[in-house]
């Protein structure tokens, strides 16, 4: 939806119980503003300095740092710097196939965080 380079590791590994992706965030980009119904998600920064908003809070995550986000909390990884950021995001249980889209995206999923005000993402 947000046109970010990513790799579906769970699919490559053949697991249906765990969601796992690598997300490469280019400069001044953002992933979707979303939540999960039952899934806990671990966000781990492999390269760069990560930024994530969870509800009304914005966190800065250093390289090799992590944050766990519980279900029902709206969340969005974003990059408000000129350097790329690489995230490993894992979630379990992998419940999204049965979830209602309105439960995952109760607000506009393409909205950008305040830190990217005046920027456009995704690219046309």
CSV table of C-alpha atoms in Angstrom, one decimal:
chain,number,residue,atom,x,y,z
A,1,UNK,CA,0.0,0.0,0.0
A,2,UNK,CA,2.8,2.4,0.9
A,3,UNK,CA,5.2,1.1,-1.8
A,4,UNK,CA,8.1,0.3,0.6
A,5,UNK,CA,10.7,-2.3,-0.3
A,6,UNK,CA,10.1,-5.4,1.8
A,7,UNK,CA,10.6,-9.1,2.0
A,8,UNK,CA,8.1,-11.6,3.3
A,9,UNK,CA,10.3,-13.9,5.4
A,10,UNK,CA,7.4,-15.9,6.8
A,11,UNK,CA,6.3,-16.8,3.3
A,12,UNK,CA,9.9,-17.7,2.3
A,13,UNK,CA,10.2,-19.9,5.4
A,14,UNK,CA,6.8,-21.5,4.9
A,15,UNK,CA,5.3,-20.6,8.3
A,16,UNK,CA,1.6,-19.8,8.7
A,17,UNK,CA,1.9,-19.1,12.5
A,18,UNK,CA,4.3,-16.2,12.4
A,19,UNK,CA,4.4,-13.0,10.4
A,20,UNK,CA,7.9,-11.8,9.6
A,21,UNK,CA,9.1,-9.1,7.2
A,22,UNK,CA,12.1,-7.0,6.4
A,23,UNK,CA,11.1,-3.4,5.6
A,24,UNK,CA,13.6,-1.0,4.1
A,25,UNK,CA,12.4,2.6,4.7
A,26,UNK,CA,13.8,5.1,2.2
A,27,UNK,CA,14.4,8.7,3.4
A,28,UNK,CA,11.3,10.5,4.4
A,29,UNK,CA,8.9,7.5,4.0
A,30,UNK,CA,6.4,5.7,6.2
A,31,UNK,CA,4.6,2.4,6.5
A,32,UNK,CA,0.8,2.1,7.1
A,33,UNK,CA,-0.8,3.5,10.2
A,34,UNK,CA,-2.5,0.3,11.5
A,35,UNK,CA,-3.1,-2.1,14.4
A,36,UNK,CA,-3.7,-5.8,14.8
A,37,UNK,CA,-6.5,-7.8,16.4
A,38,UNK,CA,-4.6,-10.4,18.3
A,39,UNK,CA,-1.0,-10.2,17.0
A,40,UNK,CA,1.9,-9.0,19.1
A,41,UNK,CA,4.6,-7.4,17.0
A,42,UNK,CA,8.3,-7.1,17.6
A,43,UNK,CA,10.0,-4.2,15.8
A,44,UNK,CA,13.8,-4.5,15.5
A,45,UNK,CA,16.2,-2.0,13.8
A,46,UNK,CA,18.9,-3.7,11.8
A,47,UNK,CA,20.3,-0.6,10.1
A,48,UNK,CA,20.0,3.1,10.8
A,49,UNK,CA,17.9,4.7,13.5
A,50,UNK,CA,14.3,3.7,13.6
A,51,UNK,CA,11.3,5.9,14.4
A,52,UNK,CA,7.9,4.5,15.3
A,53,UNK,CA,4.7,6.1,16.5
A,54,UNK,CA,2.5,4.0,18.8
A,55,UNK,CA,-0.8,5.7,19.6
A,56,UNK,CA,0.1,9.3,20.5
A,57,UNK,CA,3.8,8.5,21.3
A,58,UNK,CA,6.8,8.7,19.0
A,59,UNK,CA,9.8,6.6,19.9
A,60,UNK,CA,13.3,6.6,18.5
A,61,UNK,CA,14.9,3.1,18.3
A,62,UNK,CA,18.7,2.8,18.0
A,63,UNK,CA,20.4,0.2,15.7
A,64,UNK,CA,19.9,-3.2,17.3
A,65,UNK,CA,17.1,-1.8,19.5
A,66,UNK,CA,13.6,-3.2,19.7
A,67,UNK,CA,10.1,-2.5,20.8
A,68,UNK,CA,7.2,-4.8,21.4
A,69,UNK,CA,3.7,-3.5,20.3
A,70,UNK,CA,0.7,-5.2,21.7
A,71,UNK,CA,-2.5,-5.7,19.7
A,72,UNK,CA,-5.1,-2.9,19.4
A,73,UNK,CA,-2.4,-0.2,19.5
A,74,UNK,CA,-2.2,1.9,16.3
A,75,UNK,CA,1.4,1.9,15.1
A,76,UNK,CA,3.5,3.1,12.2
A,77,UNK,CA,7.2,2.9,11.4
A,78,UNK,CA,8.5,5.9,9.5
A,79,UNK,CA,11.8,7.5,8.5
A,80,UNK,CA,12.1,11.3,8.9
A,81,UNK,CA,15.9,11.3,8.0
A,82,UNK,CA,18.0,11.3,4.8
A,83,UNK,CA,19.4,7.8,5.6
A,84,UNK,CA,17.7,4.4,4.9
A,85,UNK,CA,16.4,2.4,7.8
A,86,UNK,CA,16.1,-1.4,7.8
A,87,UNK,CA,13.5,-3.0,10.2
A,88,UNK,CA,12.9,-6.7,11.0
A,89,UNK,CA,9.2,-6.9,12.1
A,90,UNK,CA,7.9,-10.2,13.5
A,91,UNK,CA,4.4,-10.9,14.7
A,92,UNK,CA,2.5,-13.8,16.3
A,93,UNK,CA,-0.1,-15.2,16.1
A,94,UNK,CA,-0.4,-14.5,12.5
A,95,UNK,CA,-4.1,-13.6,12.5
A,96,UNK,CA,-4.6,-11.0,9.9
A,97,UNK,CA,-6.1,-13.2,7.2
A,98,UNK,CA,-9.3,-13.6,9.2
A,99,UNK,CA,-9.4,-10.0,10.5
A,100,UNK,CA,-11.8,-7.4,9.2
A,101,UNK,CA,-10.0,-4.6,7.3
A,102,UNK,CA,-11.7,-1.9,9.5
A,103,UNK,CA,-10.2,-3.5,12.6
A,104,UNK,CA,-6.7,-3.2,11.2
A,105,UNK,CA,-7.2,0.2,9.6
A,106,UNK,CA,-9.7,2.1,11.8
A,107,UNK,CA,-8.2,5.4,10.4
A,108,UNK,CA,-6.6,6.4,7.1
A,109,UNK,CA,-3.7,3.9,6.8
A,110,UNK,CA,-1.8,6.3,4.4
A,111,UNK,CA,-1.7,9.2,6.9
A,112,UNK,CA,1.9,10.3,7.7
A,113,UNK,CA,3.2,11.1,11.1
A,114,UNK,CA,3.6,14.8,12.1
A,115,UNK,CA,7.3,14.4,11.6
A,116,UNK,CA,6.8,14.0,7.9
A,117,UNK,CA,4.5,17.1,7.6
A,118,UNK,CA,4.8,18.6,4.1
A,119,UNK,CA,6.2,15.4,2.6
A,120,UNK,CA,4.5,13.1,0.1
A,121,UNK,CA,4.6,9.3,0.5
A,122,UNK,CA,4.1,6.9,-1.3
A,123,UNK,CA,5.6,8.1,-4.5
A,124,UNK,CA,3.4,8.4,-7.5
